[in-house]
Tab-separated table of C-alpha atoms in Angstrom:
chain	number	residue	atom	x	y	z
A	1	MET	CA	-6.593	-28.517	38.065
A	2	ALA	CA	-2.831	-28.536	37.709
A	3	ALA	CA	-3.186	-27.480	34.089
A	4	LEU	CA	-5.602	-24.709	35.024
A	5	SER	CA	-3.339	-23.371	37.785
A	6	GLY	CA	-0.485	-23.374	35.303
A	7	VAL	CA	-2.568	-21.288	32.928
A	8	ARG	CA	-3.440	-18.877	35.724
A	9	TRP	CA	0.241	-18.502	36.584
A	10	LEU	CA	1.039	-17.773	32.922
A	11	THR	CA	-1.812	-15.278	32.801
A	12	ARG	CA	-0.435	-13.389	35.817
A	13	ALA	CA	3.029	-13.376	34.266
A	14	LEU	CA	1.650	-11.982	31.022
A	15	VAL	CA	-0.415	-9.321	32.731
A	16	ALA	CA	2.684	-7.990	34.534
A	17	ALA	CA	3.332	-5.395	31.852
A	18	PRO	CA	6.771	-3.862	31.339
A	19	ASN	CA	7.458	-0.174	31.641
A	20	SER	CA	5.867	1.987	28.979
A	21	GLY	CA	8.056	3.870	26.555
A	22	THR	CA	7.365	6.937	24.499
A	23	TRP	CA	7.475	7.531	20.773
A	24	ARG	CA	10.525	9.728	21.294
A	25	ASN	CA	12.518	6.718	22.451
A	26	LEU	CA	11.848	5.059	19.119
A	27	CYS	CA	13.226	7.923	17.112
A	28	THR	CA	16.424	8.360	19.084
A	29	SER	CA	17.459	4.727	19.528
A	30	ALA	CA	19.351	4.553	16.233
A	31	VAL	CA	22.948	4.866	17.376
A	32	ALA	CA	25.929	2.827	16.267
A	33	HIS	CA	26.600	0.027	18.724
A	34	ALA	CA	29.509	-2.365	18.940
A	35	ALA	CA	29.106	-5.281	16.528
A	36	SER	CA	27.618	-8.449	17.992
A	37	ARG	CA	30.164	-10.990	19.141
A	38	SER	CA	27.738	-13.839	18.512
A	39	GLN	CA	28.518	-13.822	14.780
A	40	ALA	CA	32.286	-13.819	14.548
A	41	GLU	CA	32.191	-14.691	10.869
A	42	ASP	CA	30.478	-11.404	9.937
A	43	MET	CA	32.705	-8.870	8.238
A	44	ARG	CA	33.311	-5.774	10.336
A	45	VAL	CA	32.807	-2.430	8.657
A	46	GLU	CA	34.150	0.563	10.501
A	47	GLY	CA	31.613	3.354	10.907
A	48	ALA	CA	28.723	1.177	9.694
A	49	PHE	CA	25.470	0.656	11.588
A	50	PRO	CA	25.161	-2.939	12.836
A	51	VAL	CA	21.753	-4.429	12.005
A	52	THR	CA	20.465	-7.892	12.889
A	53	MET	CA	19.127	-9.792	9.867
A	54	LEU	CA	16.756	-12.729	10.251
A	55	PRO	CA	15.817	-14.074	6.781
A	56	GLY	CA	13.043	-16.360	8.044
A	57	ASP	CA	11.189	-18.940	5.949
A	58	GLY	CA	9.714	-19.196	2.469
A	59	VAL	CA	11.013	-16.482	0.160
A	60	GLY	CA	12.508	-14.570	3.112
A	61	PRO	CA	16.120	-15.460	2.210
A	62	GLU	CA	15.531	-14.361	-1.410
A	63	LEU	CA	14.065	-11.051	-0.254
A	64	MET	CA	17.020	-10.483	2.076
A	65	HIS	CA	19.356	-11.198	-0.836
A	66	ALA	CA	17.573	-8.402	-2.716
A	67	VAL	CA	18.124	-6.046	0.219
A	68	LYS	CA	21.822	-6.918	0.434
A	69	GLU	CA	22.339	-6.473	-3.326
A	70	VAL	CA	20.620	-3.083	-3.399
A	71	PHE	CA	22.422	-1.901	-0.241
A	72	LYS	CA	25.750	-2.923	-1.763
A	73	ALA	CA	25.015	-1.040	-4.988
A	74	ALA	CA	23.908	2.035	-3.027
A	75	SER	CA	26.970	1.885	-0.717
A	76	VAL	CA	24.749	1.890	2.362
A	77	PRO	CA	26.815	2.041	5.598
A	78	VAL	CA	25.039	-0.881	7.256
A	79	GLU	CA	26.629	-4.100	8.496
A	80	PHE	CA	24.234	-7.052	8.578
A	81	GLN	CA	24.681	-9.706	11.237
A	82	GLU	CA	22.749	-12.655	9.895
A	83	HIS	CA	21.038	-15.267	12.079
A	84	HIS	CA	18.749	-18.147	11.166
A	85	LEU	CA	15.691	-19.174	13.158
A	86	SER	CA	13.146	-21.535	11.619
A	87	GLU	CA	10.661	-24.004	13.068
A	88	VAL	CA	10.063	-25.677	9.691
A	89	GLN	CA	13.734	-26.072	8.743
A	90	ASN	CA	14.769	-27.536	12.120
A	91	MET	CA	16.793	-24.396	12.840
A	92	ALA	CA	14.952	-23.370	15.993
A	93	SER	CA	16.194	-23.914	19.521
A	94	GLU	CA	16.438	-22.028	22.777
A	95	GLU	CA	20.109	-21.402	22.038
A	96	LYS	CA	19.376	-19.928	18.594
A	97	LEU	CA	16.562	-17.807	20.023
A	98	GLU	CA	18.909	-16.416	22.661
A	99	GLN	CA	21.552	-15.650	20.002
A	100	VAL	CA	18.991	-13.706	17.970
A	101	LEU	CA	17.726	-11.865	21.047
A	102	SER	CA	21.278	-11.012	22.123
A	103	SER	CA	22.064	-9.576	18.685
A	104	MET	CA	18.818	-7.586	18.539
A	105	LYS	CA	19.290	-6.214	22.045
A	106	GLU	CA	22.803	-5.078	21.213
A	107	ASN	CA	22.035	-3.589	17.791
A	108	LYS	CA	18.558	-2.214	18.656
A	109	VAL	CA	17.544	-2.510	14.984
A	110	ALA	CA	16.647	-5.598	12.934
A	111	ILE	CA	15.186	-6.588	9.573
A	112	ILE	CA	13.335	-9.891	9.513
A	113	GLY	CA	11.454	-12.220	7.193
A	114	LYS	CA	8.417	-14.280	8.135
A	115	ILE	CA	9.198	-17.020	10.663
A	116	HIS	CA	6.594	-19.599	9.703
A	117	THR	CA	4.577	-21.172	12.511
A	118	PRO	CA	3.511	-24.803	11.962
A	119	MET	CA	-0.100	-25.611	12.889
A	120	GLU	CA	0.830	-28.852	14.647
A	121	TYR	CA	0.912	-28.717	18.445
A	122	LYS	CA	4.212	-30.099	19.735
A	123	GLY	CA	3.972	-29.192	23.395
A	124	GLU	CA	4.680	-25.449	23.088
A	125	LEU	CA	1.788	-23.064	22.411
A	126	ALA	CA	3.856	-19.918	21.788
A	127	SER	CA	5.685	-19.880	18.461
A	128	TYR	CA	9.276	-18.691	18.204
A	129	ASP	CA	8.063	-15.628	16.301
A	130	MET	CA	5.688	-14.692	19.126
A	131	ARG	CA	8.258	-15.416	21.807
A	132	LEU	CA	10.756	-13.173	20.009
A	133	ARG	CA	8.273	-10.292	19.872
A	134	ARG	CA	7.269	-10.779	23.487
A	135	LYS	CA	10.791	-10.972	24.858
A	136	LEU	CA	11.675	-7.721	23.053
A	137	ASP	CA	8.289	-6.234	24.051
A	138	LEU	CA	7.564	-5.272	20.427
A	139	PHE	CA	4.117	-4.029	21.380
A	140	ALA	CA	3.349	-1.824	18.366
A	141	ASN	CA	3.077	-3.095	14.808
A	142	VAL	CA	2.784	-0.315	12.220
A	143	VAL	CA	1.681	-0.947	8.635
A	144	HIS	CA	1.517	2.034	6.285
A	145	VAL	CA	-0.839	1.127	3.462
A	146	LYS	CA	-0.137	3.459	0.568
A	147	SER	CA	-0.897	3.190	-3.136
A	148	LEU	CA	2.118	2.991	-5.445
A	149	PRO	CA	1.992	5.518	-8.330
A	150	GLY	CA	1.769	3.744	-11.664
A	151	TYR	CA	0.263	0.546	-10.282
A	152	LYS	CA	-3.513	0.666	-10.543
A	153	THR	CA	-5.703	-1.290	-8.151
A	154	ARG	CA	-9.415	-1.184	-7.300
A	155	HIS	CA	-8.743	1.788	-5.009
A	156	ASN	CA	-6.008	4.291	-5.872
A	157	ASN	CA	-4.378	7.134	-3.903
A	158	LEU	CA	-4.890	5.305	-0.616
A	159	ASP	CA	-2.877	6.401	2.413
A	160	LEU	CA	-3.771	4.908	5.780
A	161	VAL	CA	-1.893	3.482	8.773
A	162	ILE	CA	-2.810	0.409	10.818
A	163	ILE	CA	-1.422	0.221	14.358
A	164	ARG	CA	-1.796	-3.134	16.098
A	165	GLU	CA	-1.087	-4.172	19.682
A	166	GLN	CA	0.835	-7.442	19.327
A	167	THR	CA	1.858	-8.705	22.756
A	168	GLU	CA	-1.478	-9.805	24.228
A	169	GLY	CA	-5.100	-10.301	23.149
A	170	GLU	CA	-5.990	-13.521	21.335
A	171	TYR	CA	-2.296	-14.269	20.764
A	172	SER	CA	-1.535	-14.773	24.447
A	173	SER	CA	-0.850	-18.517	23.904
A	174	LEU	CA	-3.005	-19.426	26.893
A	175	GLU	CA	-5.079	-22.461	25.914
A	176	HIS	CA	-6.071	-25.600	27.762
A	177	GLU	CA	-8.614	-28.428	27.673
A	178	SER	CA	-10.897	-27.799	30.657
A	179	ALA	CA	-12.972	-30.936	29.977
A	180	ARG	CA	-12.796	-33.610	27.314
A	181	GLY	CA	-13.676	-31.975	24.003
A	182	VAL	CA	-13.799	-28.483	25.537
A	183	ILE	CA	-10.939	-26.048	24.823
A	184	GLU	CA	-10.611	-22.695	26.546
A	185	CYS	CA	-8.525	-20.098	24.719
A	186	LEU	CA	-7.902	-17.007	26.828
A	187	LYS	CA	-7.879	-13.499	25.392
A	188	ILE	CA	-5.908	-11.185	27.669
A	189	VAL	CA	-6.633	-7.444	27.666
A	190	THR	CA	-4.865	-5.162	30.143
A	191	ARG	CA	-5.342	-1.489	30.910
A	192	THR	CA	-1.600	-0.833	30.831
A	193	LYS	CA	-1.038	-2.254	27.358
A	194	SER	CA	-4.281	-0.855	25.942
A	195	GLN	CA	-3.352	2.637	27.121
A	196	ARG	CA	0.159	2.186	25.774
A	197	ILE	CA	-0.928	1.262	22.235
A	198	ALA	CA	-3.565	4.017	22.223
A	199	LYS	CA	-0.968	6.597	23.243
A	200	PHE	CA	1.409	5.248	20.608
A	201	ALA	CA	-1.288	5.684	17.940
A	202	PHE	CA	-2.061	9.278	18.950
A	203	ASP	CA	1.638	10.144	19.261
A	204	TYR	CA	2.206	8.656	15.798
A	205	ALA	CA	-0.685	10.682	14.360
A	206	THR	CA	0.687	13.849	15.980
A	207	LYS	CA	4.246	13.244	14.770
A	208	LYS	CA	3.163	12.412	11.211
A	209	GLY	CA	0.672	15.257	10.919
A	210	ARG	CA	-2.397	13.028	10.625
A	211	GLY	CA	-5.813	14.204	11.678
A	212	LYS	CA	-7.864	11.198	12.777
A	213	VAL	CA	-7.536	8.000	14.826
A	214	THR	CA	-10.132	5.236	14.603
A	215	ALA	CA	-10.272	2.611	17.383
A	216	VAL	CA	-11.460	-0.747	16.049
A	217	HIS	CA	-13.166	-3.139	18.494
A	218	LYS	CA	-15.935	-5.658	19.208
A	219	ALA	CA	-17.060	-4.212	22.530
A	220	ASN	CA	-20.710	-4.855	21.723
A	221	ILE	CA	-20.040	-8.586	22.204
A	222	MET	CA	-16.846	-8.715	24.306
A	223	LYS	CA	-18.127	-6.098	26.711
A	224	LEU	CA	-15.351	-6.440	29.300
A	225	GLY	CA	-12.290	-7.316	27.167
A	226	ASP	CA	-12.800	-5.070	24.155
A	227	GLY	CA	-14.762	-2.742	26.410
A	228	LEU	CA	-11.574	-2.065	28.389
A	229	PHE	CA	-9.573	-1.510	25.188
A	230	LEU	CA	-12.184	0.943	23.921
A	231	GLN	CA	-12.370	2.765	27.255
A	232	CYS	CA	-8.570	3.203	27.273
A	233	CYS	CA	-8.634	4.615	23.742
A	234	GLU	CA	-11.377	7.064	24.706
A	235	GLU	CA	-9.428	8.215	27.768
A	236	VAL	CA	-6.228	8.751	25.776
A	237	ALA	CA	-8.146	10.548	22.991
A	238	GLU	CA	-9.171	13.264	25.456
A	239	LEU	CA	-5.486	14.176	25.837
A	240	TYR	CA	-5.237	14.921	22.088
A	241	PRO	CA	-8.056	17.410	21.356
A	242	LYS	CA	-6.595	18.377	17.957
A	243	ILE	CA	-6.940	14.833	16.611
A	244	LYS	CA	-10.379	13.583	15.655
A	245	PHE	CA	-11.333	10.312	17.334
A	246	GLU	CA	-13.807	7.724	16.086
A	247	THR	CA	-14.691	4.150	16.990
A	248	MET	CA	-15.811	1.341	14.711
A	249	ILE	CA	-16.836	-2.286	15.218
A	250	ILE	CA	-14.427	-4.686	13.509
A	251	ASP	CA	-16.931	-6.318	11.126
A	252	ASN	CA	-18.178	-2.950	9.908
A	253	CYS	CA	-14.558	-1.808	9.562
A	254	CYS	CA	-13.841	-4.685	7.151
A	255	MET	CA	-16.797	-3.705	4.974
A	256	GLN	CA	-15.954	0.008	5.099
A	257	LEU	CA	-12.325	-0.673	4.094
A	258	VAL	CA	-13.527	-2.460	0.966
A	259	GLN	CA	-16.295	0.034	0.110
A	260	ASN	CA	-14.712	3.358	1.100
A	261	PRO	CA	-11.185	3.093	2.527
A	262	TYR	CA	-10.581	6.830	2.007
A	263	GLN	CA	-12.479	7.638	5.221
A	264	PHE	CA	-9.634	6.184	7.316
A	265	ASP	CA	-6.395	7.793	8.460
A	266	VAL	CA	-4.837	6.002	11.468
A	267	LEU	CA	-6.515	2.875	12.839
A	268	VAL	CA	-5.605	1.326	16.211
A	269	MET	CA	-6.771	-2.122	17.309
A	270	PRO	CA	-6.043	-5.246	19.354
A	271	ASN	CA	-3.916	-8.137	18.118
A	272	LEU	CA	-6.127	-10.454	16.032
A	273	TYR	CA	-8.131	-7.662	14.409
A	274	GLY	CA	-4.878	-5.978	13.432
A	275	ASN	CA	-3.573	-9.141	11.804
A	276	ILE	CA	-6.736	-9.466	9.702
A	277	ILE	CA	-6.976	-5.779	8.786
A	278	ASP	CA	-3.263	-5.637	7.839
A	279	ASN	CA	-3.866	-8.317	5.224
A	280	LEU	CA	-7.182	-6.913	4.026
A	281	ALA	CA	-5.719	-3.442	3.582
A	282	ALA	CA	-2.594	-4.789	1.856
A	283	GLY	CA	-4.889	-6.423	-0.682
A	284	LEU	CA	-6.384	-3.021	-1.493
A	285	VAL	CA	-3.067	-1.668	-2.812
A	286	GLY	CA	-1.556	-4.748	-4.459
A	287	GLY	CA	-1.039	-7.472	-1.873
A	288	ALA	CA	1.601	-8.796	0.484
A	289	GLY	CA	4.439	-8.087	-1.939
A	290	VAL	CA	4.159	-4.294	-1.856
A	291	VAL	CA	3.342	-3.219	1.722
A	292	PRO	CA	6.143	-2.629	4.275
A	293	GLY	CA	5.726	-2.919	8.036
A	294	GLU	CA	7.598	-2.334	11.270
A	295	SER	CA	7.349	-3.236	14.951
A	296	TYR	CA	8.453	-1.119	17.901
A	297	SER	CA	9.194	-1.408	21.588
A	298	ALA	CA	10.491	1.433	23.739
A	299	GLU	CA	14.046	0.375	22.801
A	300	TYR	CA	13.958	-1.721	19.635
A	301	ALA	CA	12.785	-1.361	16.045
A	302	VAL	CA	12.156	-4.340	13.757
A	303	PHE	CA	11.458	-3.914	10.046
A	304	GLU	CA	9.513	-6.498	8.048
A	305	THR	CA	6.780	-6.892	5.446
A	306	GLY	CA	3.365	-5.494	6.337
A	307	ALA	CA	1.449	-8.700	5.551
A	308	ARG	CA	3.486	-11.592	6.907
A	309	HIS	CA	3.422	-14.436	4.396
A	310	PRO	CA	6.231	-16.957	3.743
A	311	PHE	CA	5.008	-17.480	0.114
A	312	ALA	CA	6.462	-20.992	0.328
A	313	GLN	CA	5.158	-22.014	-3.107
A	314	ALA	CA	7.504	-19.469	-4.709
A	315	VAL	CA	10.708	-20.665	-3.023
A	316	GLY	CA	13.560	-21.050	-5.501
A	317	ARG	CA	11.450	-19.951	-8.490
A	318	ASN	CA	12.850	-16.399	-8.642
A	319	ILE	CA	9.356	-14.867	-8.780
A	320	ALA	CA	8.986	-13.205	-5.346
A	321	ASN	CA	8.263	-9.479	-5.279
A	322	PRO	CA	10.949	-7.674	-3.215
A	323	THR	CA	9.076	-4.340	-3.159
A	324	ALA	CA	7.718	-4.620	0.405
A	325	MET	CA	11.048	-5.718	1.880
A	326	LEU	CA	13.012	-3.033	0.008
A	327	LEU	CA	10.583	-0.325	1.147
A	328	SER	CA	10.823	-1.687	4.692
A	329	ALA	CA	14.625	-1.579	4.417
A	330	SER	CA	14.311	2.033	3.269
A	331	ASN	CA	12.199	2.798	6.352
A	332	MET	CA	14.891	1.160	8.467
A	333	LEU	CA	17.504	3.502	7.005
A	334	ARG	CA	15.295	6.476	7.829
A	335	HIS	CA	15.072	5.188	11.401
A	336	LEU	CA	18.898	5.102	11.428
A	337	ASN	CA	18.916	8.723	10.215
A	338	LEU	CA	20.389	7.653	6.861
A	339	GLU	CA	17.928	9.851	4.969
A	340	TYR	CA	19.959	10.082	1.758
A	341	HIS	CA	20.240	6.312	1.307
A	342	SER	CA	16.655	5.773	2.449
A	343	ASN	CA	15.266	8.161	-0.151
A	344	MET	CA	17.553	6.816	-2.863
A	345	ILE	CA	16.294	3.255	-2.433
A	346	ALA	CA	12.612	4.133	-1.965
A	347	ASP	CA	12.681	6.428	-5.008
A	348	ALA	CA	14.368	3.742	-7.132
A	349	VAL	CA	11.752	1.119	-6.186
A	350	LYS	CA	8.885	3.523	-6.896
A	351	LYS	CA	10.409	4.531	-10.252
A	352	VAL	CA	10.610	0.892	-11.347
A	353	ILE	CA	6.941	0.396	-10.492
A	354	LYS	CA	5.839	3.689	-12.051
A	355	VAL	CA	7.640	2.966	-15.345
A	356	GLY	CA	5.900	-0.414	-15.364
A	357	LYS	CA	8.314	-2.311	-17.618
A	358	VAL	CA	9.569	-4.611	-14.856
A	359	ARG	CA	6.837	-6.222	-12.772
A	360	THR	CA	6.731	-9.518	-10.915
A	361	ARG	CA	3.877	-11.978	-11.407
A	362	ASP	CA	1.856	-10.807	-8.418
A	363	MET	CA	1.688	-7.378	-10.092
A	364	GLY	CA	0.564	-8.820	-13.416
A	365	GLY	CA	3.994	-9.008	-15.067
A	366	TYR	CA	6.465	-11.695	-16.071
A	367	SER	CA	9.692	-10.340	-14.581
A	368	THR	CA	11.815	-12.326	-12.154
A	369	THR	CA	13.036	-11.236	-8.739
A	370	THR	CA	16.488	-10.809	-10.289
A	371	ASP	CA	15.067	-8.582	-13.054
A	372	PHE	CA	13.417	-6.386	-10.428
A	373	ILE	CA	16.589	-6.093	-8.346
A	374	LYS	CA	18.655	-5.148	-11.410
A	375	SER	CA	16.096	-2.538	-12.429
A	376	VAL	CA	16.068	-1.007	-8.933
A	377	ILE	CA	19.872	-0.858	-8.932
A	378	GLY	CA	19.739	0.784	-12.355
A	379	HIS	CA	17.463	3.499	-10.962
A	380	LEU	CA	19.483	4.163	-7.797
A	381	HIS	CA	21.310	7.114	-9.322
A	382	PRO	CA	20.175	9.662	-11.915
A	383	HIS	CA	20.235	8.201	-15.438
A	384	GLY	CA	21.262	4.821	-13.961
A	385	ALA	CA	24.804	6.080	-13.369
């Protein structure tokens, strides 16, 4: 009973949702803040935008090295404040988590690698990655799945956006053993957070000039939980008469994405479905190495890869594809209103892929990560100048 009451207390704490923010907050939060004092060893660059960097696990540090090399070559006015948080490298603690949070809260913008979560239960159900997202209230994960010109896949000319609520649902970290051999895992769905992610999706569609939002659910089985999510989406949809609204059951959505992904524009869904669909959709255009992603709260913006994989088997082999992280870094620069540098880097990456001479193994080539970085740098300016 003590365990169950503890779970109930945690549930109430989780359900107490923070204040909602609007999409406008996300677009205007990129202002230069004073550099974080938590990393005294970082070099200070006057007039540069301070950005928190969290390399993460697996090939994360190698991908961040690619970002730093390209930014240096492009003379990007960004100052990275690097922190390390890892559960698998014994670099995770409450103190380190607080340092990262302090830096992110001060800078408002971060670029992060995948923080790998071990499967073993060691007394704490919520991973450091999830705790980080929750403490910053990074409720909206956005993954823009777009085909890269010059790189042919089963489906070409794809352009769809997946918006995932990532602070509740199946990832609420509320599990307990109610009787021997019986585990209860609670899925939390709240009206406040369901309305918030639905509004975010419709605001995003409006801002980006997109015409349709599809709500993905399993309300036929989870009649109350997913039923509430679906109801909230339907209510919000009525406020946006110019945007077409559809609903689709998650299992059918998976099949439709494989058979005819062109029918989709913006998709909005709860936590677990979003995680699965992000990866499925990334596979349609080339895999985890080519799709960028980002997460938003009302105040903060975090840029990352769209499909979160540590790719541990590639560590130190110089074979990781930096495309997704470089495109995410480009999106970060756009968020900081550094349009010139953002376009320069994105265009360089896309030129390298379109030419097709330098491709990493996941794209069917034999080039190294270093080869790719050098080629991108060579394409940063006209004629490689």
